[in-house]
Amino acid sequence: MDYKKYFPYITSEQEEKLHKMEQLFKDKNNQVNVISRKDIENISINHILHSLSIAKYIHFKDGTRIVDLGTGGGLPGLPLAVMFPEVSFHLIDRIGKKVKIAREIADELGLKNVTTQHGDMGECHDKFDFVVSRAVAELPILIKAVRKNISKTNFNALPNGLIALKGGELGSELAPYASKSEIIDITNYFEEPFFSTKKIVYTVL
């Protein structure tokens, strides 16, 4: 994957880390199934680039604190941590062996801006500017889980809130939050057919 196609400003070091991440996911997926084995060969587009769609939507300011809820093996948190080295990312998942993989990949890539936690948001008492999430749960469940962790101090271009990567029909789950949400088609950013049904959902919290 040529990440500079969509992110021409990234450094050679960042590009190298993204390519190394592809291989690390492939290697570690043989140990722990963090990505469907049928889909692992599509890691660059279907997983890493998908995660990076958030970086097309918002440029996080240095010092921003982000929690990745239900990170699995580290998505979308790890690709975003490469893209924003001065932003802190806290990766949480209930499945310990997946969190271990995320930690190993972060360490092997030298990502000093990543912390990990085995557990759920109920066990996390820190405050964050944004929550990111990828195909974890419906919006009402996510919002209930993270509302207490959102800082009241805003300093990014968007007010603090939840940024979720979603697909398919979203009408019913979004209805209660329509006035506080924005839906963005990822096809606005990327041309690959995989993204035809993929969306970013941003909700102010």
PDB file of C-alpha atoms in Angstrom:
ATOM      1  CA  MET A   1       0.000   0.000   0.000  1.00  0.00           C
ATOM      2  CA  ASP A   2       1.308   3.432  -0.957  1.00  0.00           C
ATOM      3  CA  TYR A   3       0.162   5.461   2.038  1.00  0.00           C
ATOM      4  CA  LYS A   4       1.650   8.630   0.540  1.00  0.00           C
ATOM      5  CA  LYS A   5      -1.061   8.446  -2.105  1.00  0.00           C
ATOM      6  CA  TYR A   6      -3.516   9.725   0.505  1.00  0.00           C
ATOM      7  CA  PHE A   7      -1.087  11.212   3.041  1.00  0.00           C
ATOM      8  CA  PRO A   8       1.633  12.911   0.964  1.00  0.00           C
ATOM      9  CA  TYR A   9       2.955  14.761   4.012  1.00  0.00           C
ATOM     10  CA  ILE A  10       3.947  11.707   6.077  1.00  0.00           C
ATOM     11  CA  THR A  11       7.633  11.157   6.739  1.00  0.00           C
ATOM     12  CA  SER A  12       9.632   8.225   5.422  1.00  0.00           C
ATOM     13  CA  GLU A  13       9.840   6.932   9.009  1.00  0.00           C
ATOM     14  CA  GLN A  14       6.055   6.984   9.368  1.00  0.00           C
ATOM     15  CA  GLU A  15       5.590   5.217   6.053  1.00  0.00           C
ATOM     16  CA  GLU A  16       8.150   2.602   7.051  1.00  0.00           C
ATOM     17  CA  LYS A  17       6.326   1.983  10.343  1.00  0.00           C
ATOM     18  CA  LEU A  18       2.993   1.503   8.559  1.00  0.00           C
ATOM     19  CA  HIS A  19       4.550  -1.041   6.205  1.00  0.00           C
ATOM     20  CA  LYS A  20       6.230  -2.813   9.108  1.00  0.00           C
ATOM     21  CA  MET A  21       2.863  -2.834  10.901  1.00  0.00           C
ATOM     22  CA  GLU A  22       1.331  -4.724   7.970  1.00  0.00           C
ATOM     23  CA  GLN A  23       3.897  -7.502   8.359  1.00  0.00           C
ATOM     24  CA  LEU A  24       3.640  -7.576  12.148  1.00  0.00           C
ATOM     25  CA  PHE A  25      -0.121  -8.085  11.947  1.00  0.00           C
ATOM     26  CA  LYS A  26       0.366 -10.915   9.457  1.00  0.00           C
ATOM     27  CA  ASP A  27       3.008 -12.575  11.630  1.00  0.00           C
ATOM     28  CA  LYS A  28       1.136 -12.246  14.903  1.00  0.00           C
ATOM     29  CA  ASN A  29      -2.191 -13.264  13.406  1.00  0.00           C
ATOM     30  CA  ASN A  30      -0.714 -16.748  13.117  1.00  0.00           C
ATOM     31  CA  GLN A  31      -0.411 -16.760  16.929  1.00  0.00           C
ATOM     32  CA  VAL A  32      -3.663 -15.007  17.869  1.00  0.00           C
ATOM     33  CA  ASN A  33      -6.538 -14.504  15.452  1.00  0.00           C
ATOM     34  CA  VAL A  34      -6.993 -10.732  15.806  1.00  0.00           C
ATOM     35  CA  ILE A  35      -8.114 -10.368  12.172  1.00  0.00           C
ATOM     36  CA  SER A  36     -10.118 -12.887  10.167  1.00  0.00           C
ATOM     37  CA  ARG A  37      -7.645 -15.259   8.532  1.00  0.00           C
ATOM     38  CA  LYS A  38      -9.552 -14.850   5.271  1.00  0.00           C
ATOM     39  CA  ASP A  39      -8.979 -11.098   5.456  1.00  0.00           C
ATOM     40  CA  ILE A  40      -5.426 -10.818   6.749  1.00  0.00           C
ATOM     41  CA  GLU A  41      -3.978 -10.388   3.247  1.00  0.00           C
ATOM     42  CA  ASN A  42      -6.096  -7.229   2.980  1.00  0.00           C
ATOM     43  CA  ILE A  43      -4.531  -5.765   6.126  1.00  0.00           C
ATOM     44  CA  SER A  44      -3.230  -2.624   4.415  1.00  0.00           C
ATOM     45  CA  ILE A  45      -6.526  -1.384   2.904  1.00  0.00           C
ATOM     46  CA  ASN A  46      -9.276  -3.041   4.952  1.00  0.00           C
ATOM     47  CA  HIS A  47      -7.677  -2.404   8.327  1.00  0.00           C
ATOM     48  CA  ILE A  48      -4.766   0.061   8.408  1.00  0.00           C
ATOM     49  CA  LEU A  49      -6.017   2.487   5.752  1.00  0.00           C
ATOM     50  CA  HIS A  50      -9.559   2.146   7.136  1.00  0.00           C
ATOM     51  CA  SER A  51      -8.229   3.188  10.541  1.00  0.00           C
ATOM     52  CA  LEU A  52      -6.412   6.135   8.984  1.00  0.00           C
ATOM     53  CA  SER A  53      -9.641   7.540   7.544  1.00  0.00           C
ATOM     54  CA  ILE A  54      -9.998   9.244  10.936  1.00  0.00           C
ATOM     55  CA  ALA A  55      -6.787  11.154  10.147  1.00  0.00           C
ATOM     56  CA  LYS A  56      -8.445  12.475   6.982  1.00  0.00           C
ATOM     57  CA  TYR A  57     -11.442  13.652   8.987  1.00  0.00           C
ATOM     58  CA  ILE A  58      -9.582  15.417  11.812  1.00  0.00           C
ATOM     59  CA  HIS A  59      -6.003  16.468  12.454  1.00  0.00           C
ATOM     60  CA  PHE A  60      -5.543  15.955  16.193  1.00  0.00           C
ATOM     61  CA  LYS A  61      -3.495  18.668  17.869  1.00  0.00           C
ATOM     62  CA  ASP A  62      -0.351  17.719  19.770  1.00  0.00           C
ATOM     63  CA  GLY A  63      -1.197  16.807  23.350  1.00  0.00           C
ATOM     64  CA  THR A  64      -4.620  15.345  22.514  1.00  0.00           C
ATOM     65  CA  ARG A  65      -5.558  12.290  24.600  1.00  0.00           C
ATOM     66  CA  ILE A  66      -7.434   9.488  22.837  1.00  0.00           C
ATOM     67  CA  VAL A  67      -8.805   6.153  24.018  1.00  0.00           C
ATOM     68  CA  ASP A  68      -9.384   3.321  21.547  1.00  0.00           C
ATOM     69  CA  LEU A  69     -12.295   1.313  22.932  1.00  0.00           C
ATOM     70  CA  GLY A  70     -12.378  -2.352  21.914  1.00  0.00           C
ATOM     71  CA  THR A  71      -9.043  -2.043  20.151  1.00  0.00           C
ATOM     72  CA  GLY A  72      -8.626  -5.759  19.462  1.00  0.00           C
ATOM     73  CA  GLY A  73      -5.086  -6.093  18.138  1.00  0.00           C
ATOM     74  CA  GLY A  74      -4.673  -2.322  17.962  1.00  0.00           C
ATOM     75  CA  LEU A  75      -7.085  -0.883  15.406  1.00  0.00           C
ATOM     76  CA  PRO A  76      -7.654   1.982  14.813  1.00  0.00           C
ATOM     77  CA  GLY A  77      -5.286   3.122  17.576  1.00  0.00           C
ATOM     78  CA  LEU A  78      -1.915   1.908  16.292  1.00  0.00           C
ATOM     79  CA  PRO A  79      -2.092   3.370  12.767  1.00  0.00           C
ATOM     80  CA  LEU A  80      -3.306   6.664  14.245  1.00  0.00           C
ATOM     81  CA  ALA A  81      -0.446   6.603  16.780  1.00  0.00           C
ATOM     82  CA  VAL A  82       1.999   6.416  13.865  1.00  0.00           C
ATOM     83  CA  MET A  83       0.256   9.319  12.147  1.00  0.00           C
ATOM     84  CA  PHE A  84       0.115  11.497  15.315  1.00  0.00           C
ATOM     85  CA  PRO A  85       3.310  10.861  17.312  1.00  0.00           C
ATOM     86  CA  GLU A  86       2.611  13.753  19.728  1.00  0.00           C
ATOM     87  CA  VAL A  87      -0.882  12.483  20.595  1.00  0.00           C
ATOM     88  CA  SER A  88      -1.359   9.880  23.343  1.00  0.00           C
ATOM     89  CA  PHE A  89      -3.381   6.739  22.631  1.00  0.00           C
ATOM     90  CA  HIS A  90      -4.753   4.418  25.333  1.00  0.00           C
ATOM     91  CA  LEU A  91      -5.853   1.061  23.874  1.00  0.00           C
ATOM     92  CA  ILE A  92      -8.456  -0.960  25.797  1.00  0.00           C
ATOM     93  CA  ASP A  93      -9.901  -4.396  25.106  1.00  0.00           C
ATOM     94  CA  ARG A  94     -11.565  -7.098  27.202  1.00  0.00           C
ATOM     95  CA  ILE A  95      -9.587  -9.886  25.537  1.00  0.00           C
ATOM     96  CA  GLY A  96      -6.148 -10.072  27.113  1.00  0.00           C
ATOM     97  CA  LYS A  97      -4.382 -11.968  24.334  1.00  0.00           C
ATOM     98  CA  LYS A  98      -5.460  -9.314  21.800  1.00  0.00           C
ATOM     99  CA  VAL A  99      -4.241  -6.471  24.017  1.00  0.00           C
ATOM    100  CA  LYS A 100      -0.933  -8.339  24.333  1.00  0.00           C
ATOM    101  CA  ILE A 101      -0.598  -8.351  20.528  1.00  0.00           C
ATOM    102  CA  ALA A 102      -1.350  -4.615  20.376  1.00  0.00           C
ATOM    103  CA  ARG A 103       1.301  -3.984  23.049  1.00  0.00           C
ATOM    104  CA  GLU A 104       3.874  -6.090  21.209  1.00  0.00           C
ATOM    105  CA  ILE A 105       3.264  -4.295  17.909  1.00  0.00           C
ATOM    106  CA  ALA A 106       3.483  -0.885  19.597  1.00  0.00           C
ATOM    107  CA  ASP A 107       6.778  -1.873  21.220  1.00  0.00           C
ATOM    108  CA  GLU A 108       8.259  -3.313  18.027  1.00  0.00           C
ATOM    109  CA  LEU A 109       7.364  -0.109  16.172  1.00  0.00           C
ATOM    110  CA  GLY A 110       8.806   2.046  18.958  1.00  0.00           C
ATOM    111  CA  LEU A 111       5.523   3.847  19.583  1.00  0.00           C
ATOM    112  CA  LYS A 112       6.141   5.715  22.835  1.00  0.00           C
ATOM    113  CA  ASN A 113       2.712   7.390  22.675  1.00  0.00           C
ATOM    114  CA  VAL A 114       0.728   4.161  23.209  1.00  0.00           C
ATOM    115  CA  THR A 115      -0.490   2.632  26.472  1.00  0.00           C
ATOM    116  CA  THR A 116      -2.644  -0.494  26.775  1.00  0.00           C
ATOM    117  CA  GLN A 117      -5.197  -1.851  29.230  1.00  0.00           C
ATOM    118  CA  HIS A 118      -6.849  -5.253  29.551  1.00  0.00           C
ATOM    119  CA  GLY A 119     -10.393  -4.535  30.698  1.00  0.00           C
ATOM    120  CA  ASP A 120     -13.323  -2.306  29.821  1.00  0.00           C
ATOM    121  CA  MET A 121     -14.185   1.383  30.073  1.00  0.00           C
ATOM    122  CA  GLY A 122     -15.825   0.855  33.444  1.00  0.00           C
ATOM    123  CA  GLU A 123     -12.355   0.140  34.823  1.00  0.00           C
ATOM    124  CA  CYS A 124     -10.800   3.217  33.206  1.00  0.00           C
ATOM    125  CA  HIS A 125     -11.099   6.452  35.173  1.00  0.00           C
ATOM    126  CA  ASP A 126      -8.953   8.752  33.038  1.00  0.00           C
ATOM    127  CA  LYS A 127     -10.281  11.620  30.944  1.00  0.00           C
ATOM    128  CA  PHE A 128      -9.801  11.813  27.176  1.00  0.00           C
ATOM    129  CA  ASP A 129     -10.524  14.300  24.416  1.00  0.00           C
ATOM    130  CA  PHE A 130     -11.798  11.677  21.986  1.00  0.00           C
ATOM    131  CA  VAL A 131     -12.866   8.054  21.955  1.00  0.00           C
ATOM    132  CA  VAL A 132     -12.208   6.144  18.743  1.00  0.00           C
ATOM    133  CA  SER A 133     -13.794   2.798  17.986  1.00  0.00           C
ATOM    134  CA  ARG A 134     -13.995   0.416  15.049  1.00  0.00           C
ATOM    135  CA  ALA A 135     -16.930  -1.983  14.613  1.00  0.00           C
ATOM    136  CA  VAL A 136     -17.287  -2.596  18.355  1.00  0.00           C
ATOM    137  CA  ALA A 137     -20.913  -1.877  19.300  1.00  0.00           C
ATOM    138  CA  GLU A 138     -23.930   0.230  18.412  1.00  0.00           C
ATOM    139  CA  LEU A 139     -23.721   3.932  19.173  1.00  0.00           C
ATOM    140  CA  PRO A 140     -25.982   3.981  22.281  1.00  0.00           C
ATOM    141  CA  ILE A 141     -23.829   1.288  23.931  1.00  0.00           C
ATOM    142  CA  LEU A 142     -20.613   3.106  23.080  1.00  0.00           C
ATOM    143  CA  ILE A 143     -21.891   6.459  24.323  1.00  0.00           C
ATOM    144  CA  LYS A 144     -23.093   4.990  27.613  1.00  0.00           C
ATOM    145  CA  ALA A 145     -19.701   3.353  28.132  1.00  0.00           C
ATOM    146  CA  VAL A 146     -17.532   6.397  27.419  1.00  0.00           C
ATOM    147  CA  ARG A 147     -19.472   9.511  28.418  1.00  0.00           C
ATOM    148  CA  LYS A 148     -17.852   9.722  31.863  1.00  0.00           C
ATOM    149  CA  ASN A 149     -14.376   9.607  30.322  1.00  0.00           C
ATOM    150  CA  ILE A 150     -14.747  12.620  28.018  1.00  0.00           C
ATOM    151  CA  SER A 151     -12.887  15.743  29.112  1.00  0.00           C
ATOM    152  CA  LYS A 152     -14.844  18.996  29.219  1.00  0.00           C
ATOM    153  CA  THR A 153     -11.865  21.001  27.927  1.00  0.00           C
ATOM    154  CA  ASN A 154     -11.926  21.373  24.144  1.00  0.00           C
ATOM    155  CA  PHE A 155      -8.881  22.457  22.162  1.00  0.00           C
ATOM    156  CA  ASN A 156      -9.192  20.642  18.817  1.00  0.00           C
ATOM    157  CA  ALA A 157     -11.058  21.847  15.731  1.00  0.00           C
ATOM    158  CA  LEU A 158     -13.986  19.645  16.777  1.00  0.00           C
ATOM    159  CA  PRO A 159     -15.551  19.476  20.253  1.00  0.00           C
ATOM    160  CA  ASN A 160     -14.572  16.400  22.252  1.00  0.00           C
ATOM    161  CA  GLY A 161     -16.545  13.262  21.537  1.00  0.00           C
ATOM    162  CA  LEU A 162     -16.763   9.845  19.931  1.00  0.00           C
ATOM    163  CA  ILE A 163     -15.400   8.981  16.482  1.00  0.00           C
ATOM    164  CA  ALA A 164     -16.606   5.562  15.355  1.00  0.00           C
ATOM    165  CA  LEU A 165     -15.862   3.657  12.165  1.00  0.00           C
ATOM    166  CA  LYS A 166     -19.076   2.016  10.986  1.00  0.00           C
ATOM    167  CA  GLY A 167     -20.634   0.266   8.014  1.00  0.00           C
ATOM    168  CA  GLY A 168     -24.081  -0.555   6.696  1.00  0.00           C
ATOM    169  CA  GLU A 169     -27.422   0.949   7.701  1.00  0.00           C
ATOM    170  CA  LEU A 170     -27.109   3.307  10.669  1.00  0.00           C
ATOM    171  CA  GLY A 171     -30.520   4.993  10.809  1.00  0.00           C
ATOM    172  CA  SER A 172     -32.003   3.396  13.918  1.00  0.00           C
ATOM    173  CA  GLU A 173     -28.940   3.519  16.145  1.00  0.00           C
ATOM    174  CA  LEU A 174     -28.157   7.116  15.145  1.00  0.00           C
ATOM    175  CA  ALA A 175     -31.675   8.473  15.498  1.00  0.00           C
ATOM    176  CA  PRO A 176     -31.400   9.528  19.190  1.00  0.00           C
ATOM    177  CA  TYR A 177     -28.154  11.421  18.478  1.00  0.00           C
ATOM    178  CA  ALA A 178     -28.920  12.916  15.065  1.00  0.00           C
ATOM    179  CA  SER A 179     -28.639  16.503  16.292  1.00  0.00           C
ATOM    180  CA  LYS A 180     -25.200  15.868  17.818  1.00  0.00           C
ATOM    181  CA  SER A 181     -23.756  13.610  15.120  1.00  0.00           C
ATOM    182  CA  GLU A 182     -22.148  13.869  11.717  1.00  0.00           C
ATOM    183  CA  ILE A 183     -21.876  10.986   9.220  1.00  0.00           C
ATOM    184  CA  ILE A 184     -19.060  11.050   6.674  1.00  0.00           C
ATOM    185  CA  ASP A 185     -18.712   8.659   3.743  1.00  0.00           C
ATOM    186  CA  ILE A 186     -15.156   7.350   3.656  1.00  0.00           C
ATOM    187  CA  THR A 187     -15.411   7.348  -0.137  1.00  0.00           C
ATOM    188  CA  ASN A 188     -14.878  11.108   0.244  1.00  0.00           C
ATOM    189  CA  TYR A 189     -11.281  10.230   1.119  1.00  0.00           C
ATOM    190  CA  PHE A 190     -10.391   6.868  -0.423  1.00  0.00           C
ATOM    191  CA  GLU A 191     -11.262   5.347  -3.807  1.00  0.00           C
ATOM    192  CA  GLU A 192     -10.908   1.613  -3.045  1.00  0.00           C
ATOM    193  CA  PRO A 193     -14.199  -0.367  -3.453  1.00  0.00           C
ATOM    194  CA  PHE A 194     -13.927  -1.678   0.124  1.00  0.00           C
ATOM    195  CA  PHE A 195     -14.969   1.753   1.404  1.00  0.00           C
ATOM    196  CA  SER A 196     -18.241   1.983  -0.548  1.00  0.00           C
ATOM    197  CA  THR A 197     -20.341   1.259   2.560  1.00  0.00           C
ATOM    198  CA  LYS A 198     -17.933   2.535   5.214  1.00  0.00           C
ATOM    199  CA  LYS A 199     -18.585   5.639   7.266  1.00  0.00           C
ATOM    200  CA  ILE A 200     -17.153   7.764  10.041  1.00  0.00           C
ATOM    201  CA  VAL A 201     -19.685   8.718  12.704  1.00  0.00           C
ATOM    202  CA  TYR A 202     -18.710  11.636  14.932  1.00  0.00           C
ATOM    203  CA  THR A 203     -20.837  12.423  17.984  1.00  0.00           C
ATOM    204  CA  VAL A 204     -20.316  15.337  20.358  1.00  0.00           C
ATOM    205  CA  LEU A 205     -20.328  14.207  23.999  1.00  0.00           C
TER     206      LEU A 205
END
